[in-house]
Coordinates of C-alpha atoms in Angstrom, one line a residue:
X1 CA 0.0 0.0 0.0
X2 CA 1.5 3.5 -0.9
X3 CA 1.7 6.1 1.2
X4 CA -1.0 8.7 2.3
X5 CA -0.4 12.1 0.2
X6 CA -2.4 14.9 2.3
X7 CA -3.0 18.0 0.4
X8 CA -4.7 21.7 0.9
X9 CA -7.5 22.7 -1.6
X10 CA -8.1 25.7 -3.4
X11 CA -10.7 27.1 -6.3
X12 CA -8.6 25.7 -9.0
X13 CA -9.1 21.6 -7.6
X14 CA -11.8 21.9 -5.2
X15 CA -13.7 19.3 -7.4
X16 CA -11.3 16.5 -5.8
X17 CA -13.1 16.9 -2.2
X18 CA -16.2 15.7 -4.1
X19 CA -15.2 12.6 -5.3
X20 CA -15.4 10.6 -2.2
X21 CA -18.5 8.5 -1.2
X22 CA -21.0 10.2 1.4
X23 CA -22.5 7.2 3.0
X24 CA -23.7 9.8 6.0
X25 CA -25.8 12.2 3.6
X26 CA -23.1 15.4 5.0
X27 CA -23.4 17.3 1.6
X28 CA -27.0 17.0 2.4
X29 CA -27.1 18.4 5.6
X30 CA -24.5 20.8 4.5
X31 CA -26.4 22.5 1.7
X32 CA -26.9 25.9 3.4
X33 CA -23.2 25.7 4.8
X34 CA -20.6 27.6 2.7
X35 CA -17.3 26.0 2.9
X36 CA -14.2 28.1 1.7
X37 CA -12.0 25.7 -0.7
X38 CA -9.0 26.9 1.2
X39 CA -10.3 25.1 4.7
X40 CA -10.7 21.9 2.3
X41 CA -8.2 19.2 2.8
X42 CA -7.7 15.8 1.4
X43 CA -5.8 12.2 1.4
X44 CA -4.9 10.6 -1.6
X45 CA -3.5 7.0 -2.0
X46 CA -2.7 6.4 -5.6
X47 CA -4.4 9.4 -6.3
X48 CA -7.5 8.4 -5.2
X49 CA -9.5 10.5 -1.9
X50 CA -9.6 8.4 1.1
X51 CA -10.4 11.4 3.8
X52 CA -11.5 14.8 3.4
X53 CA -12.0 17.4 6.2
X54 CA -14.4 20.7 5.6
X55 CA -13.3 24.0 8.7
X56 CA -15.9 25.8 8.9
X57 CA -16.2 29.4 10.4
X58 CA -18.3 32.6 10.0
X59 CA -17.6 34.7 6.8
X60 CA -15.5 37.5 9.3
X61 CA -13.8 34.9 10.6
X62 CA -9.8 34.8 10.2
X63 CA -9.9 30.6 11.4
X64 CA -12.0 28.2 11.3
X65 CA -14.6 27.6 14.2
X66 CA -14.7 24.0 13.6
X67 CA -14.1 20.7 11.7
X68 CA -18.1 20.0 10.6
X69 CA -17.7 17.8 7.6
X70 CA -15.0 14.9 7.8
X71 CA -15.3 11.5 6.0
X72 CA -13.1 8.9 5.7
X73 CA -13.2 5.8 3.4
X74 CA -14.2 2.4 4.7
X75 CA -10.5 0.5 5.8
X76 CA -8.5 4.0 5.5
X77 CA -8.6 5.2 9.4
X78 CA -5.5 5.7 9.4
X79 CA -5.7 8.3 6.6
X80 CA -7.9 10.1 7.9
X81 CA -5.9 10.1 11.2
X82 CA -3.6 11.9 9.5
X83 CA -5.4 14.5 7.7
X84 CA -6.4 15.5 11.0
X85 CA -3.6 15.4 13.1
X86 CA -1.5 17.6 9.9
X87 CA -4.3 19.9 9.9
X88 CA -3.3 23.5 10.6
X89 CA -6.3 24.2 12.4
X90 CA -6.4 21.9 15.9
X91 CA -10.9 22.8 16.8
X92 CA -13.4 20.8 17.8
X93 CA -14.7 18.4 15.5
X94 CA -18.5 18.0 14.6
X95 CA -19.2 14.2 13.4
X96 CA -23.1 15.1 11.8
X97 CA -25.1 11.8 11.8
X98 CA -28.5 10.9 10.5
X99 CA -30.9 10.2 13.6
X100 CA -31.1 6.7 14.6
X101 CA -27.4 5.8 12.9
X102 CA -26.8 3.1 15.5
X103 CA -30.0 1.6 14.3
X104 CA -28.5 1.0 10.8
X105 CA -26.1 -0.9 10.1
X106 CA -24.8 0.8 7.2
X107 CA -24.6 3.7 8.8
X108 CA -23.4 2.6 11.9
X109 CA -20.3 1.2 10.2
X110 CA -19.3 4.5 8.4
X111 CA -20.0 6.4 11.8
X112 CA -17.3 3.9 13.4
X113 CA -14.9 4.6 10.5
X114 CA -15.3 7.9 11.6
X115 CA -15.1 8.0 15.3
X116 CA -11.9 5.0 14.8
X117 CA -10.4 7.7 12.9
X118 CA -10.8 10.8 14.9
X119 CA -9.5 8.8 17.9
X120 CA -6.4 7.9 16.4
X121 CA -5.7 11.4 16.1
X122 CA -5.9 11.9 19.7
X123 CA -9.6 13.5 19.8
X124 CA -11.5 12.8 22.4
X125 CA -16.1 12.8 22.8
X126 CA -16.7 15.7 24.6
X127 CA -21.0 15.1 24.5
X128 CA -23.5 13.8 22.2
X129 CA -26.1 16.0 21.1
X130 CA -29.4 16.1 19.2
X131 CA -30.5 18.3 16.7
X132 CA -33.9 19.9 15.9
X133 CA -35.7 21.4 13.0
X134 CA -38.9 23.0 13.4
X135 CA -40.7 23.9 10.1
X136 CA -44.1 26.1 10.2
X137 CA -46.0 22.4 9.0
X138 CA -45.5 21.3 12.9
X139 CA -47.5 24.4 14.1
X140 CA -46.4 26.9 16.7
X141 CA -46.4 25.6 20.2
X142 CA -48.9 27.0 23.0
X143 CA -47.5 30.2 24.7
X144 CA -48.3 29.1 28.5
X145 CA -48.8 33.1 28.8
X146 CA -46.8 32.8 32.4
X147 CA -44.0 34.9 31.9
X148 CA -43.4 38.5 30.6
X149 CA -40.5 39.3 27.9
X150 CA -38.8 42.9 27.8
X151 CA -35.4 43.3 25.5
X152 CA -33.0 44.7 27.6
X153 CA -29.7 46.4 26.3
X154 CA -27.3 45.9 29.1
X155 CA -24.7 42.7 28.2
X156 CA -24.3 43.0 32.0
X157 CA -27.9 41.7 33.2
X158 CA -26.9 38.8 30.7
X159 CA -23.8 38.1 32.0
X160 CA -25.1 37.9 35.5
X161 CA -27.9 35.4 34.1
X162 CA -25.7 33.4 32.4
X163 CA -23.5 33.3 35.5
X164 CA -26.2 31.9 37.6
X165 CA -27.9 29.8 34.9
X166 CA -24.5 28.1 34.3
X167 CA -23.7 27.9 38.4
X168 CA -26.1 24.5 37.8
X169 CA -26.0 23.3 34.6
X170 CA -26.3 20.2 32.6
X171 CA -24.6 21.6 29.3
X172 CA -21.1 19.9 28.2
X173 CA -19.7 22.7 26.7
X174 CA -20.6 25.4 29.6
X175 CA -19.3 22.5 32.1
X176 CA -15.7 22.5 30.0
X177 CA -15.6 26.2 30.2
X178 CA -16.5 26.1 33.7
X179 CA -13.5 23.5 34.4
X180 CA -11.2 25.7 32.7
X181 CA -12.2 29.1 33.7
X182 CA -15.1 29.1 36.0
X183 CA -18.4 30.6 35.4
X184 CA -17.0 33.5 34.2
X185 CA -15.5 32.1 31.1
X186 CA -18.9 30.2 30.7
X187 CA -20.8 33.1 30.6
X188 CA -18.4 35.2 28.0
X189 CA -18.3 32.4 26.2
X190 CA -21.9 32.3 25.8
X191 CA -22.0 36.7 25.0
X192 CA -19.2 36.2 22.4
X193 CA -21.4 33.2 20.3
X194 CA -24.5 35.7 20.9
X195 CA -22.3 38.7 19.5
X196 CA -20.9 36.4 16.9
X197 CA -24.6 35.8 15.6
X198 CA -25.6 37.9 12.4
X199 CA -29.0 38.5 14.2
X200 CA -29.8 41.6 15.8
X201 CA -28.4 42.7 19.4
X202 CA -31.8 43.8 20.1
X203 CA -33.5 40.5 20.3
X204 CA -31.9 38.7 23.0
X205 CA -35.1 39.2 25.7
X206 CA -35.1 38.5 29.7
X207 CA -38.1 36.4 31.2
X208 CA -40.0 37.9 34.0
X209 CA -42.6 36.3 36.6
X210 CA -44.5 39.1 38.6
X211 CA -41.7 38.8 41.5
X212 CA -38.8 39.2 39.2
X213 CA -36.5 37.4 36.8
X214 CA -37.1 33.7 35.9
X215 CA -34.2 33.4 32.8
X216 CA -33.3 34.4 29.6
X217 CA -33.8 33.4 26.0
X218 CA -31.7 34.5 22.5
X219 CA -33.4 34.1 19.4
X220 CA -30.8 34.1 16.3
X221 CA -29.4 33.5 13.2
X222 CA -26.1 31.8 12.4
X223 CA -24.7 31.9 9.2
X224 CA -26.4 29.0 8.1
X225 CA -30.1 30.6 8.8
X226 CA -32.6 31.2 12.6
X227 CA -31.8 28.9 15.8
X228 CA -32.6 28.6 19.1
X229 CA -29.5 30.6 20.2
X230 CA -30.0 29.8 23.8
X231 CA -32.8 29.0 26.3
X232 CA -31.8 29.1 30.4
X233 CA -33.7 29.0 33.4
X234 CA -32.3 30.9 36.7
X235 CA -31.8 28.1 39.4
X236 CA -34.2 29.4 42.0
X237 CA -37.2 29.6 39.4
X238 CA -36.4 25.5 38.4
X239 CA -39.4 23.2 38.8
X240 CA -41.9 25.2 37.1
X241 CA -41.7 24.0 33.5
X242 CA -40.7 27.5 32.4
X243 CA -38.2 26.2 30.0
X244 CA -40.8 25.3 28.2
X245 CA -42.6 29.0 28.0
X246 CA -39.1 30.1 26.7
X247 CA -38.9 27.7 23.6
X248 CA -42.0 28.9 22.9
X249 CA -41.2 32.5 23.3
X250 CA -38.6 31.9 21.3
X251 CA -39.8 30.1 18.5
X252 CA -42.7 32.5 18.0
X253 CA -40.3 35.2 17.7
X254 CA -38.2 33.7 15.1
X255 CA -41.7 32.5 13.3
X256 CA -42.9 36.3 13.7
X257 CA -39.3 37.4 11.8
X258 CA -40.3 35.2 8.7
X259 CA -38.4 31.9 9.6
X260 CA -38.9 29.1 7.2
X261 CA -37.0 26.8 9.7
X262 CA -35.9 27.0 13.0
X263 CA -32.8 25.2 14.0
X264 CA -31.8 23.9 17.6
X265 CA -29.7 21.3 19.3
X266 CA -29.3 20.0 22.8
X267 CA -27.2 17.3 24.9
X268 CA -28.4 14.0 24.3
X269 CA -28.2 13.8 28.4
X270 CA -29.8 16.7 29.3
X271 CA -33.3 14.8 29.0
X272 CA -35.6 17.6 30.1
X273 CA -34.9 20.1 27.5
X274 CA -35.1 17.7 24.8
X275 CA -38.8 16.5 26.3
X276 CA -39.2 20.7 25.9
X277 CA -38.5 20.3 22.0
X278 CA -40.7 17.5 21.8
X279 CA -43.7 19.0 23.4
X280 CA -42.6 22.4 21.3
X281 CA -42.9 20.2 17.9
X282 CA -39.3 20.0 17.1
X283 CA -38.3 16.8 15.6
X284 CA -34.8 15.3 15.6
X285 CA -33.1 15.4 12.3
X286 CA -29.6 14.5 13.0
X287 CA -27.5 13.7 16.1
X288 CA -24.0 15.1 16.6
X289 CA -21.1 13.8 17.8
X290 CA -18.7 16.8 19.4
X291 CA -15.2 16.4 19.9
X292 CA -11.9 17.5 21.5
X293 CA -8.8 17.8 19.4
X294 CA -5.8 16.4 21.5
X295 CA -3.5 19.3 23.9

């Protein structure tokens, strides 16, 4: 067997990151994604693809954000080892799966080429999430009508929400932040991907009871289109069901702005926001598999 050959792309041979199989439907579920040839990278064995990665990032960006489109051939783990390990760009990488993968066992196997490969490279699962597209064909879910919403300008009364929100959280990526610079990374982490977000400043909206706050929720737009940008409870108003209230806040909004789709992902462990999305009328479309690239 010859040797792995692992090359950059650019506009004048972009074509070659199209002629591997996609057993896992990615160009699919990347056909409002816009993927600079430049962030395209490939391994050839006898001049044939075997692995191709896709960085992805924000049209301002300088970097990418993350890997979100990686596929390796079945047998050629190793290759695609090392298209991510000589990567320039060391993010996390998003494996994009078709809901109920495991199920299949097509699928399942080309998943496991995947995972095999990403691990050899010293990557390591950080969480497992779901992901949700409501469409206006589901309806719009009930709006309970128990909480108030008000806009509010100050980055501060965020902050300070997403301090507390995060003090008790279930979320992966919030609980990694946390680990590596408390809760007050967490929470500037949070304002930077809200800021990041194409979608007006002046959306992001505060939840109120009639004895004072009760969370927060951020309707956006990435650069792919609207998403639930973020939905959080404040600890001492847990146990009411308001999460709930917030999606539907939330998803009314983003209806009321001329959505044709509404985008949304969770943790696969964090069981009672995804029963929210189910009671909301957001079905899974694809699960995600999140990981770390190695220190």
């Amino acid at each position: 067997m010859t040797d792995v050959v692992i090359r950059a792309l650019d506009t004048s041979d972009a074509e070659l990151f199209d002629t591997l199989p996609d057993p896992l439907g990615a160009r699919e579920g990347h056909r409002l994604t816009r993927h600079r040839p430049d962030w395209k990278r490939v391994a050839l064995r006898d001049g044939r693809v075997v692995a191709r990665g896709a960085w992805w990032g924000g049209p301002d960006d300088s970097e990418p954000v993350n890997l979100n489109w990686f596929d390796v051939a079945e047998g050629e783990e190793e290759a695609g080892a090392a298209l991510l390990r000589s990567a320039p760009w060391q993010v996390e990488l998003e494996l994009n799966l078709p809901a109920g993968w495991r199920d299949d066992p097509a699928l399942r196997t080309a998943a496991d080429t995947l995972v095999t490969a990403a691990r050899k490279a010293g990557y390591e699962l950080l969480v497992e999430r779901l992901l949700y597209r409501w469409t206006p064909g589901g309806g719009l879910p009930e709006r309970p009508g128990r909480l108030q919403f008000r806009a509010e300008p100050d980055d501060a009364v965020f902050f300070d929400a997403l301090r507390r929100i995060h003090s008790a959280t279930l979320d992966a990526h919030a609980l990694k932040a946390i680990e590596q610079g408390g809760l007050d990374r967490a929470a500037q982490e949070e304002l930077d991907f809200f800021h990041w977000c194409p979608s007006p400043r002046e959306w992001w909206q505060v939840a109120y009871t009639p004895q004072g706050d009760a969370g927060i929720h951020i309707p956006a737009h990435n650069p792919t289109g609207p998403c639930i940008g973020f939905i959080g409870v404040l600890p001492d108003q847990r146990g009411h069901g308001y999460a709930y209230d917030l999606l539907a806040e939330c998803t009314h909004f983003l209806a009321e702005q001329g959505a044709e789709f509404i985008a949304a992902a969770t943790d696969r462990g964090n069981f009672p926001m995804a029963a929210n999305f189910a009671k909301a009328g957001f079905p899974v479309v694809k699960e995600r598999l999140n990981f770390d690239p190695a220190n």
